[in-house]
Amino acid sequence: MSDHTEKNVDEVTGVETTGHSWDGIQELNNPMPRWWLWTLYATIVWGIAYTIAFPAWPLISGATTGVLGWSTRANVAQDIKAHDAKNGSLVEQLLTTEMDSLPEDPDLLRYAVARGGAVFKAQCSQCHGSGAAGFKGYPNLLDDDWLWGGSMDGITYTVRHGIRNETDDDARYTAMPAFGELLDKDQIRAAAEYVYSLSNDDAEPELAATGQQLYGEQCAACHGDTGRGDREQGAPNLADAIWLYGGDRETLIQTITYSRFGIMPAWGQRLIEADVRAVSAYVHGLGGGE
């Protein structure tokens, strides 16, 4: 008896088979093409060389650095440094120029607006929208309706210090009482009807007249006798039909009952001064700045 397993050879080609058969079709045991094998060996060698030369293997708190010390972070940092050096004179001008005087230098203004646009998209668009039109509770920066003023200096101050935050002692700050703790529901409904009447023609005259008296007693000190607001206090204009949370009756009643307390971060604590000034110039140039 032979010690070797008998080989299966295809009668037509004379090539040994693998022993596998599908519907009578034998699988030939042909060797792999040499070009394919050499390509495989080359990729293995390349992979080993790459992992030695470049960052490759993840570790617990980082990755292997590779003998060449190549780093995408270092390349980006180098590009940023080169960009900053190229625009160094413009940055210096931006830091030393009075914001309200910025429009007097067209080249500097163009640079500030271009830089500020990038800052806005990265830091501000999440709340104010990519087009700066805002959302409910987040101001529209295009409509020239500013609580504390829309001058270049005014916008810069707001960006730098923020609004009603607890991290900057110079933040813009104003607080409306929650009148639900001071007035009953009928009084609040009457006051809301008067406020509604300031920018709408379909208000109920008698209810609005009652609300006008309450408005004079409770609201005029901040919003003014005619409801035009007071920028020194950050009190909104109630007569211009521009509303941060909505100007329908139901929303006005809710606002008067519970008050509102929107917060904006102090970007002067998060951005470098050049970016604060640049994004302020960008916002001012959107069309709503004064």
PDB file of C-alpha atoms in Angstrom:
ATOM      1  CA  MET A   1       0.000   0.000   0.000  1.00  0.00           C
ATOM      2  CA  SER A   2       1.332   3.441  -0.967  1.00  0.00           C
ATOM      3  CA  ASP A   3       2.275   5.931   1.796  1.00  0.00           C
ATOM      4  CA  HIS A   4       1.304   8.898  -0.412  1.00  0.00           C
ATOM      5  CA  THR A   5      -2.167  10.139  -1.129  1.00  0.00           C
ATOM      6  CA  GLU A   6      -3.024   9.734  -4.770  1.00  0.00           C
ATOM      7  CA  LYS A   7      -3.065  13.080  -6.569  1.00  0.00           C
ATOM      8  CA  ASN A   8      -6.073  14.166  -8.600  1.00  0.00           C
ATOM      9  CA  VAL A   9      -5.005  15.387 -12.025  1.00  0.00           C
ATOM     10  CA  ASP A  10      -7.283  17.019 -14.548  1.00  0.00           C
ATOM     11  CA  GLU A  11      -7.256  14.870 -17.698  1.00  0.00           C
ATOM     12  CA  VAL A  12      -7.699  17.820 -20.077  1.00  0.00           C
ATOM     13  CA  THR A  13      -5.051  20.213 -18.718  1.00  0.00           C
ATOM     14  CA  GLY A  14      -2.846  17.775 -16.867  1.00  0.00           C
ATOM     15  CA  VAL A  15      -2.884  20.136 -13.842  1.00  0.00           C
ATOM     16  CA  GLU A  16      -3.342  18.858 -10.335  1.00  0.00           C
ATOM     17  CA  THR A  17      -6.728  19.723  -8.821  1.00  0.00           C
ATOM     18  CA  THR A  18      -7.580  20.774  -5.292  1.00  0.00           C
ATOM     19  CA  GLY A  19     -10.129  18.038  -4.948  1.00  0.00           C
ATOM     20  CA  HIS A  20     -12.999  20.534  -4.928  1.00  0.00           C
ATOM     21  CA  SER A  21     -15.774  20.088  -7.447  1.00  0.00           C
ATOM     22  CA  TRP A  22     -18.922  22.080  -8.234  1.00  0.00           C
ATOM     23  CA  ASP A  23     -21.406  20.627 -10.662  1.00  0.00           C
ATOM     24  CA  GLY A  24     -18.668  18.483 -12.119  1.00  0.00           C
ATOM     25  CA  ILE A  25     -16.263  21.388 -12.555  1.00  0.00           C
ATOM     26  CA  GLN A  26     -12.865  20.699 -11.005  1.00  0.00           C
ATOM     27  CA  GLU A  27     -10.861  23.477  -9.316  1.00  0.00           C
ATOM     28  CA  LEU A  28      -7.321  23.510 -10.679  1.00  0.00           C
ATOM     29  CA  ASN A  29      -4.466  24.030  -8.242  1.00  0.00           C
ATOM     30  CA  ASN A  30      -2.589  26.575 -10.357  1.00  0.00           C
ATOM     31  CA  PRO A  31       0.097  28.639  -8.584  1.00  0.00           C
ATOM     32  CA  MET A  32      -0.539  32.359  -7.925  1.00  0.00           C
ATOM     33  CA  PRO A  33       0.879  34.703 -10.599  1.00  0.00           C
ATOM     34  CA  ARG A  34       4.365  35.880  -9.667  1.00  0.00           C
ATOM     35  CA  TRP A  35       3.494  39.555 -10.203  1.00  0.00           C
ATOM     36  CA  TRP A  36       0.652  39.176  -7.675  1.00  0.00           C
ATOM     37  CA  LEU A  37       2.911  37.514  -5.119  1.00  0.00           C
ATOM     38  CA  TRP A  38       5.631  40.146  -5.515  1.00  0.00           C
ATOM     39  CA  THR A  39       3.002  42.884  -5.113  1.00  0.00           C
ATOM     40  CA  LEU A  40       1.786  41.231  -1.913  1.00  0.00           C
ATOM     41  CA  TYR A  41       5.331  40.971  -0.533  1.00  0.00           C
ATOM     42  CA  ALA A  42       5.981  44.615  -1.468  1.00  0.00           C
ATOM     43  CA  THR A  43       2.895  45.843   0.388  1.00  0.00           C
ATOM     44  CA  ILE A  44       3.957  43.876   3.475  1.00  0.00           C
ATOM     45  CA  VAL A  45       7.407  45.442   3.372  1.00  0.00           C
ATOM     46  CA  TRP A  46       5.851  48.885   2.782  1.00  0.00           C
ATOM     47  CA  GLY A  47       3.475  48.445   5.727  1.00  0.00           C
ATOM     48  CA  ILE A  48       6.313  47.497   8.086  1.00  0.00           C
ATOM     49  CA  ALA A  49       8.442  50.417   6.889  1.00  0.00           C
ATOM     50  CA  TYR A  50       5.521  52.848   7.246  1.00  0.00           C
ATOM     51  CA  THR A  51       4.757  51.830  10.836  1.00  0.00           C
ATOM     52  CA  ILE A  52       8.425  52.357  11.703  1.00  0.00           C
ATOM     53  CA  ALA A  53       8.775  55.722   9.970  1.00  0.00           C
ATOM     54  CA  PHE A  54       5.392  57.383  10.609  1.00  0.00           C
ATOM     55  CA  PRO A  55       2.797  57.586  13.420  1.00  0.00           C
ATOM     56  CA  ALA A  56       0.799  54.399  13.166  1.00  0.00           C
ATOM     57  CA  TRP A  57      -0.095  52.338  16.212  1.00  0.00           C
ATOM     58  CA  PRO A  58      -2.577  53.737  18.771  1.00  0.00           C
ATOM     59  CA  LEU A  59      -1.539  53.540  22.404  1.00  0.00           C
ATOM     60  CA  ILE A  60      -3.402  54.269  25.649  1.00  0.00           C
ATOM     61  CA  SER A  61      -2.638  58.008  25.717  1.00  0.00           C
ATOM     62  CA  GLY A  62      -1.329  58.648  22.212  1.00  0.00           C
ATOM     63  CA  ALA A  63       0.258  56.783  19.336  1.00  0.00           C
ATOM     64  CA  THR A  64       3.668  55.706  18.123  1.00  0.00           C
ATOM     65  CA  THR A  65       5.429  58.767  16.701  1.00  0.00           C
ATOM     66  CA  GLY A  66       7.633  57.112  14.084  1.00  0.00           C
ATOM     67  CA  VAL A  67      11.354  57.672  13.579  1.00  0.00           C
ATOM     68  CA  LEU A  68      10.732  60.587  11.181  1.00  0.00           C
ATOM     69  CA  GLY A  69       8.749  62.532  13.800  1.00  0.00           C
ATOM     70  CA  TRP A  70       6.167  63.594  11.202  1.00  0.00           C
ATOM     71  CA  SER A  71       3.015  65.237  12.602  1.00  0.00           C
ATOM     72  CA  THR A  72      -0.070  66.711  10.955  1.00  0.00           C
ATOM     73  CA  ARG A  73      -0.539  68.929  14.022  1.00  0.00           C
ATOM     74  CA  ALA A  74       2.964  70.313  13.603  1.00  0.00           C
ATOM     75  CA  ASN A  75       2.304  70.973   9.911  1.00  0.00           C
ATOM     76  CA  VAL A  76      -0.922  72.831  10.706  1.00  0.00           C
ATOM     77  CA  ALA A  77       0.802  74.819  13.449  1.00  0.00           C
ATOM     78  CA  GLN A  78       3.513  75.767  10.995  1.00  0.00           C
ATOM     79  CA  ASP A  79       0.944  76.892   8.428  1.00  0.00           C
ATOM     80  CA  ILE A  80      -0.869  78.957  11.055  1.00  0.00           C
ATOM     81  CA  LYS A  81       2.386  80.550  12.138  1.00  0.00           C
ATOM     82  CA  ALA A  82       3.215  81.438   8.534  1.00  0.00           C
ATOM     83  CA  HIS A  83      -0.275  82.896   8.042  1.00  0.00           C
ATOM     84  CA  ASP A  84      -0.001  84.963  11.227  1.00  0.00           C
ATOM     85  CA  ALA A  85       3.389  86.266  10.157  1.00  0.00           C
ATOM     86  CA  LYS A  86       2.007  87.247   6.754  1.00  0.00           C
ATOM     87  CA  ASN A  87      -0.867  89.178   8.322  1.00  0.00           C
ATOM     88  CA  GLY A  88       1.067  90.442  11.332  1.00  0.00           C
ATOM     89  CA  SER A  89       0.840  94.109  10.381  1.00  0.00           C
ATOM     90  CA  LEU A  90      -2.921  93.887   9.823  1.00  0.00           C
ATOM     91  CA  VAL A  91      -3.424  92.149  13.166  1.00  0.00           C
ATOM     92  CA  GLU A  92      -1.411  94.843  14.912  1.00  0.00           C
ATOM     93  CA  GLN A  93      -3.520  97.531  13.240  1.00  0.00           C
ATOM     94  CA  LEU A  94      -6.704  95.723  14.216  1.00  0.00           C
ATOM     95  CA  LEU A  95      -5.614  95.625  17.839  1.00  0.00           C
ATOM     96  CA  THR A  96      -4.723  99.313  18.001  1.00  0.00           C
ATOM     97  CA  THR A  97      -7.465 100.896  15.880  1.00  0.00           C
ATOM     98  CA  GLU A  98     -10.587 102.252  17.564  1.00  0.00           C
ATOM     99  CA  MET A  99     -13.474 100.024  16.490  1.00  0.00           C
ATOM    100  CA  ASP A 100     -15.709 102.899  15.419  1.00  0.00           C
ATOM    101  CA  SER A 101     -12.836 104.145  13.207  1.00  0.00           C
ATOM    102  CA  LEU A 102     -12.370 100.772  11.508  1.00  0.00           C
ATOM    103  CA  PRO A 103     -14.521 101.632   8.435  1.00  0.00           C
ATOM    104  CA  GLU A 104     -12.112 104.470   7.642  1.00  0.00           C
ATOM    105  CA  ASP A 105      -9.471 101.909   6.581  1.00  0.00           C
ATOM    106  CA  PRO A 106     -11.024  99.752   3.810  1.00  0.00           C
ATOM    107  CA  ASP A 107      -8.149  97.257   3.647  1.00  0.00           C
ATOM    108  CA  LEU A 108      -8.166  96.697   7.393  1.00  0.00           C
ATOM    109  CA  LEU A 109     -11.958  96.448   7.427  1.00  0.00           C
ATOM    110  CA  ARG A 110     -11.913  93.808   4.672  1.00  0.00           C
ATOM    111  CA  TYR A 111      -9.378  91.769   6.615  1.00  0.00           C
ATOM    112  CA  ALA A 112     -11.377  92.071   9.849  1.00  0.00           C
ATOM    113  CA  VAL A 113     -14.646  91.072   8.192  1.00  0.00           C
ATOM    114  CA  ALA A 114     -13.048  88.076   6.435  1.00  0.00           C
ATOM    115  CA  ARG A 115     -11.431  86.891   9.664  1.00  0.00           C
ATOM    116  CA  GLY A 116     -14.571  87.597  11.662  1.00  0.00           C
ATOM    117  CA  GLY A 117     -16.696  85.555   9.251  1.00  0.00           C
ATOM    118  CA  ALA A 118     -14.606  82.475   9.988  1.00  0.00           C
ATOM    119  CA  VAL A 119     -14.871  83.103  13.744  1.00  0.00           C
ATOM    120  CA  PHE A 120     -18.638  83.584  13.480  1.00  0.00           C
ATOM    121  CA  LYS A 121     -19.153  80.303  11.634  1.00  0.00           C
ATOM    122  CA  ALA A 122     -17.061  78.420  14.181  1.00  0.00           C
ATOM    123  CA  GLN A 123     -18.331  80.052  17.388  1.00  0.00           C
ATOM    124  CA  CYS A 124     -21.573  81.979  16.866  1.00  0.00           C
ATOM    125  CA  SER A 125     -23.598  80.273  14.134  1.00  0.00           C
ATOM    126  CA  GLN A 126     -24.761  77.512  16.494  1.00  0.00           C
ATOM    127  CA  CYS A 127     -27.041  80.039  18.233  1.00  0.00           C
ATOM    128  CA  HIS A 128     -27.528  82.847  15.723  1.00  0.00           C
ATOM    129  CA  GLY A 129     -27.646  80.658  12.598  1.00  0.00           C
ATOM    130  CA  SER A 130     -25.216  80.458   9.706  1.00  0.00           C
ATOM    131  CA  GLY A 131     -26.869  83.509   8.139  1.00  0.00           C
ATOM    132  CA  ALA A 132     -27.145  85.339  11.498  1.00  0.00           C
ATOM    133  CA  ALA A 133     -30.953  85.524  11.253  1.00  0.00           C
ATOM    134  CA  GLY A 134     -31.281  83.967  14.714  1.00  0.00           C
ATOM    135  CA  PHE A 135     -33.909  81.634  16.143  1.00  0.00           C
ATOM    136  CA  LYS A 136     -36.558  81.934  18.815  1.00  0.00           C
ATOM    137  CA  GLY A 137     -34.684  83.139  21.883  1.00  0.00           C
ATOM    138  CA  TYR A 138     -31.525  83.933  19.891  1.00  0.00           C
ATOM    139  CA  PRO A 139     -31.330  87.464  18.436  1.00  0.00           C
ATOM    140  CA  ASN A 140     -31.483  88.230  14.740  1.00  0.00           C
ATOM    141  CA  LEU A 141     -28.308  90.168  13.953  1.00  0.00           C
ATOM    142  CA  LEU A 142     -29.631  91.480  10.638  1.00  0.00           C
ATOM    143  CA  ASP A 143     -32.605  93.577  11.727  1.00  0.00           C
ATOM    144  CA  ASP A 144     -31.017  96.653  13.387  1.00  0.00           C
ATOM    145  CA  ASP A 145     -32.941  96.006  16.613  1.00  0.00           C
ATOM    146  CA  TRP A 146     -30.346  96.149  19.396  1.00  0.00           C
ATOM    147  CA  LEU A 147     -30.999  96.046  23.131  1.00  0.00           C
ATOM    148  CA  TRP A 148     -27.752  97.823  23.994  1.00  0.00           C
ATOM    149  CA  GLY A 149     -26.980  99.477  20.663  1.00  0.00           C
ATOM    150  CA  GLY A 150     -25.521  98.297  17.376  1.00  0.00           C
ATOM    151  CA  SER A 151     -22.505 100.571  16.984  1.00  0.00           C
ATOM    152  CA  MET A 152     -19.146  98.949  16.313  1.00  0.00           C
ATOM    153  CA  ASP A 153     -18.031  99.702  19.877  1.00  0.00           C
ATOM    154  CA  GLY A 154     -21.347  98.529  21.321  1.00  0.00           C
ATOM    155  CA  ILE A 155     -21.233  95.199  19.508  1.00  0.00           C
ATOM    156  CA  THR A 156     -17.591  94.680  20.502  1.00  0.00           C
ATOM    157  CA  TYR A 157     -18.432  95.234  24.171  1.00  0.00           C
ATOM    158  CA  THR A 158     -21.287  92.745  23.991  1.00  0.00           C
ATOM    159  CA  VAL A 159     -19.137  90.121  22.262  1.00  0.00           C
ATOM    160  CA  ARG A 160     -16.262  90.617  24.701  1.00  0.00           C
ATOM    161  CA  HIS A 161     -18.270  90.524  27.947  1.00  0.00           C
ATOM    162  CA  GLY A 162     -21.451  88.661  26.991  1.00  0.00           C
ATOM    163  CA  ILE A 163     -24.913  88.940  28.500  1.00  0.00           C
ATOM    164  CA  ARG A 164     -26.111  87.823  31.954  1.00  0.00           C
ATOM    165  CA  ASN A 165     -23.319  85.292  32.381  1.00  0.00           C
ATOM    166  CA  GLU A 166     -21.683  84.582  35.734  1.00  0.00           C
ATOM    167  CA  THR A 167     -18.084  84.593  34.504  1.00  0.00           C
ATOM    168  CA  ASP A 168     -17.600  88.251  33.573  1.00  0.00           C
ATOM    169  CA  ASP A 169     -18.324  91.045  36.035  1.00  0.00           C
ATOM    170  CA  ASP A 170     -18.746  93.479  33.120  1.00  0.00           C
ATOM    171  CA  ALA A 171     -21.356  91.403  31.290  1.00  0.00           C
ATOM    172  CA  ARG A 172     -24.434  93.214  29.998  1.00  0.00           C
ATOM    173  CA  TYR A 173     -27.073  92.640  32.614  1.00  0.00           C
ATOM    174  CA  THR A 174     -30.756  93.353  32.902  1.00  0.00           C
ATOM    175  CA  ALA A 175     -33.494  91.320  34.561  1.00  0.00           C
ATOM    176  CA  MET A 176     -37.243  91.501  34.030  1.00  0.00           C
ATOM    177  CA  PRO A 177     -39.366  90.530  37.052  1.00  0.00           C
ATOM    178  CA  ALA A 178     -41.588  87.473  36.809  1.00  0.00           C
ATOM    179  CA  PHE A 179     -44.897  89.323  37.137  1.00  0.00           C
ATOM    180  CA  GLY A 180     -46.716  86.077  37.813  1.00  0.00           C
ATOM    181  CA  GLU A 181     -45.563  86.622  41.397  1.00  0.00           C
ATOM    182  CA  LEU A 182     -46.828  90.231  41.459  1.00  0.00           C
ATOM    183  CA  LEU A 183     -50.014  90.333  39.357  1.00  0.00           C
ATOM    184  CA  ASP A 184     -53.006  88.035  38.981  1.00  0.00           C
ATOM    185  CA  LYS A 185     -53.851  86.295  35.706  1.00  0.00           C
ATOM    186  CA  ASP A 186     -56.449  88.882  34.633  1.00  0.00           C
ATOM    187  CA  GLN A 187     -53.996  91.729  35.196  1.00  0.00           C
ATOM    188  CA  ILE A 188     -51.300  89.920  33.229  1.00  0.00           C
ATOM    189  CA  ARG A 189     -53.718  89.255  30.372  1.00  0.00           C
ATOM    190  CA  ALA A 190     -54.668  92.944  30.308  1.00  0.00           C
ATOM    191  CA  ALA A 191     -51.033  94.096  30.336  1.00  0.00           C
ATOM    192  CA  ALA A 192     -50.228  91.640  27.541  1.00  0.00           C
ATOM    193  CA  GLU A 193     -53.155  92.977  25.508  1.00  0.00           C
ATOM    194  CA  TYR A 194     -51.842  96.521  25.815  1.00  0.00           C
ATOM    195  CA  VAL A 195     -48.352  95.472  24.759  1.00  0.00           C
ATOM    196  CA  TYR A 196     -49.946  93.538  21.890  1.00  0.00           C
ATOM    197  CA  SER A 197     -51.820  96.693  20.837  1.00  0.00           C
ATOM    198  CA  LEU A 198     -48.557  98.629  20.407  1.00  0.00           C
ATOM    199  CA  SER A 199     -47.763  96.740  17.203  1.00  0.00           C
ATOM    200  CA  ASN A 200     -51.108  95.202  16.189  1.00  0.00           C
ATOM    201  CA  ASP A 201     -54.461  96.655  15.075  1.00  0.00           C
ATOM    202  CA  ASP A 202     -56.739  93.861  16.302  1.00  0.00           C
ATOM    203  CA  ALA A 203     -56.328  94.334  20.059  1.00  0.00           C
ATOM    204  CA  GLU A 204     -59.401  94.446  22.341  1.00  0.00           C
ATOM    205  CA  PRO A 205     -59.795  98.172  23.186  1.00  0.00           C
ATOM    206  CA  GLU A 206     -61.272  97.828  26.688  1.00  0.00           C
ATOM    207  CA  LEU A 207     -58.827  95.167  27.819  1.00  0.00           C
ATOM    208  CA  ALA A 208     -55.914  97.127  26.337  1.00  0.00           C
ATOM    209  CA  ALA A 209     -57.056 100.279  28.159  1.00  0.00           C
ATOM    210  CA  THR A 210     -57.007  98.394  31.463  1.00  0.00           C
ATOM    211  CA  GLY A 211     -53.596  97.019  30.579  1.00  0.00           C
ATOM    212  CA  GLN A 212     -52.280 100.492  29.745  1.00  0.00           C
ATOM    213  CA  GLN A 213     -52.820 101.584  33.327  1.00  0.00           C
ATOM    214  CA  LEU A 214     -51.025  98.507  34.621  1.00  0.00           C
ATOM    215  CA  TYR A 215     -48.259  99.064  32.087  1.00  0.00           C
ATOM    216  CA  GLY A 216     -47.736 102.599  33.365  1.00  0.00           C
ATOM    217  CA  GLU A 217     -47.473 101.339  36.932  1.00  0.00           C
ATOM    218  CA  GLN A 218     -45.314  98.257  36.357  1.00  0.00           C
ATOM    219  CA  CYS A 219     -43.504  98.438  33.001  1.00  0.00           C
ATOM    220  CA  ALA A 220     -42.987 102.034  31.888  1.00  0.00           C
ATOM    221  CA  ALA A 221     -40.001 102.563  34.186  1.00  0.00           C
ATOM    222  CA  CYS A 222     -37.938 100.271  31.944  1.00  0.00           C
ATOM    223  CA  HIS A 223     -39.711 100.165  28.587  1.00  0.00           C
ATOM    224  CA  GLY A 224     -40.737 103.829  28.527  1.00  0.00           C
ATOM    225  CA  ASP A 225     -44.157 105.466  28.468  1.00  0.00           C
ATOM    226  CA  THR A 226     -44.616 104.645  24.764  1.00  0.00           C
ATOM    227  CA  GLY A 227     -43.004 101.200  24.902  1.00  0.00           C
ATOM    228  CA  ARG A 228     -39.978 102.234  22.839  1.00  0.00           C
ATOM    229  CA  GLY A 229     -37.536 100.686  25.294  1.00  0.00           C
ATOM    230  CA  ASP A 230     -34.381 101.996  26.913  1.00  0.00           C
ATOM    231  CA  ARG A 231     -30.944 100.942  25.694  1.00  0.00           C
ATOM    232  CA  GLU A 232     -29.258 102.138  28.852  1.00  0.00           C
ATOM    233  CA  GLN A 233     -31.134  99.404  30.700  1.00  0.00           C
ATOM    234  CA  GLY A 234     -31.251  96.891  27.871  1.00  0.00           C
ATOM    235  CA  ALA A 235     -35.048  97.133  27.848  1.00  0.00           C
ATOM    236  CA  PRO A 236     -36.560  95.983  24.504  1.00  0.00           C
ATOM    237  CA  ASN A 237     -38.647  98.166  22.227  1.00  0.00           C
ATOM    238  CA  LEU A 238     -42.183  96.753  22.481  1.00  0.00           C
ATOM    239  CA  ALA A 239     -43.661  98.796  19.650  1.00  0.00           C
ATOM    240  CA  ASP A 240     -41.619  97.671  16.643  1.00  0.00           C
ATOM    241  CA  ALA A 241     -43.161  94.218  16.019  1.00  0.00           C
ATOM    242  CA  ILE A 242     -39.727  92.597  16.412  1.00  0.00           C
ATOM    243  CA  TRP A 243     -39.833  89.925  19.091  1.00  0.00           C
ATOM    244  CA  LEU A 244     -37.129  87.647  20.449  1.00  0.00           C
ATOM    245  CA  TYR A 245     -39.542  85.025  21.776  1.00  0.00           C
ATOM    246  CA  GLY A 246     -42.694  85.926  19.856  1.00  0.00           C
ATOM    247  CA  GLY A 247     -45.302  88.697  19.942  1.00  0.00           C
ATOM    248  CA  ASP A 248     -48.582  86.757  19.927  1.00  0.00           C
ATOM    249  CA  ARG A 249     -50.884  87.029  22.926  1.00  0.00           C
ATOM    250  CA  GLU A 250     -50.050  83.624  24.402  1.00  0.00           C
ATOM    251  CA  THR A 251     -46.285  84.229  24.225  1.00  0.00           C
ATOM    252  CA  LEU A 252     -46.609  87.731  25.685  1.00  0.00           C
ATOM    253  CA  ILE A 253     -48.598  86.351  28.625  1.00  0.00           C
ATOM    254  CA  GLN A 254     -45.935  83.706  29.183  1.00  0.00           C
ATOM    255  CA  THR A 255     -43.138  86.278  28.990  1.00  0.00           C
ATOM    256  CA  ILE A 256     -44.835  88.633  31.453  1.00  0.00           C
ATOM    257  CA  THR A 257     -45.710  85.772  33.819  1.00  0.00           C
ATOM    258  CA  TYR A 258     -42.339  84.022  33.939  1.00  0.00           C
ATOM    259  CA  SER A 259     -39.910  86.584  32.486  1.00  0.00           C
ATOM    260  CA  ARG A 260     -36.978  85.704  30.187  1.00  0.00           C
ATOM    261  CA  PHE A 261     -33.319  85.289  31.024  1.00  0.00           C
ATOM    262  CA  GLY A 262     -31.188  84.597  27.969  1.00  0.00           C
ATOM    263  CA  ILE A 263     -27.447  84.189  28.458  1.00  0.00           C
ATOM    264  CA  MET A 264     -24.536  84.861  26.113  1.00  0.00           C
ATOM    265  CA  PRO A 265     -20.958  83.765  26.943  1.00  0.00           C
ATOM    266  CA  ALA A 266     -18.182  86.285  27.467  1.00  0.00           C
ATOM    267  CA  TRP A 267     -16.209  85.625  24.300  1.00  0.00           C
ATOM    268  CA  GLY A 268     -13.361  87.788  25.534  1.00  0.00           C
ATOM    269  CA  GLN A 269     -12.531  84.884  27.851  1.00  0.00           C
ATOM    270  CA  ARG A 270     -12.565  82.338  25.021  1.00  0.00           C
ATOM    271  CA  LEU A 271     -11.155  84.181  22.019  1.00  0.00           C
ATOM    272  CA  ILE A 272      -8.042  86.251  21.506  1.00  0.00           C
ATOM    273  CA  GLU A 273      -8.634  89.992  21.254  1.00  0.00           C
ATOM    274  CA  ALA A 274      -8.040  90.080  17.493  1.00  0.00           C
ATOM    275  CA  ASP A 275     -10.837  87.544  16.976  1.00  0.00           C
ATOM    276  CA  VAL A 276     -13.193  89.455  19.279  1.00  0.00           C
ATOM    277  CA  ARG A 277     -12.662  92.602  17.237  1.00  0.00           C
ATOM    278  CA  ALA A 278     -12.860  90.763  13.917  1.00  0.00           C
ATOM    279  CA  VAL A 279     -16.147  88.999  14.653  1.00  0.00           C
ATOM    280  CA  SER A 280     -17.595  92.280  15.938  1.00  0.00           C
ATOM    281  CA  ALA A 281     -16.714  93.937  12.642  1.00  0.00           C
ATOM    282  CA  TYR A 282     -18.279  91.022  10.772  1.00  0.00           C
ATOM    283  CA  VAL A 283     -21.529  91.231  12.740  1.00  0.00           C
ATOM    284  CA  HIS A 284     -21.662  95.009  12.323  1.00  0.00           C
ATOM    285  CA  GLY A 285     -21.285  94.587   8.569  1.00  0.00           C
ATOM    286  CA  LEU A 286     -24.139  92.106   8.206  1.00  0.00           C
ATOM    287  CA  GLY A 287     -26.596  94.936   7.762  1.00  0.00           C
ATOM    288  CA  GLY A 288     -28.012  95.317  11.235  1.00  0.00           C
ATOM    289  CA  GLY A 289     -25.145  97.337  12.643  1.00  0.00           C
ATOM    290  CA  GLU A 290     -25.662 101.053  13.128  1.00  0.00           C
TER     291      GLU A 290
END
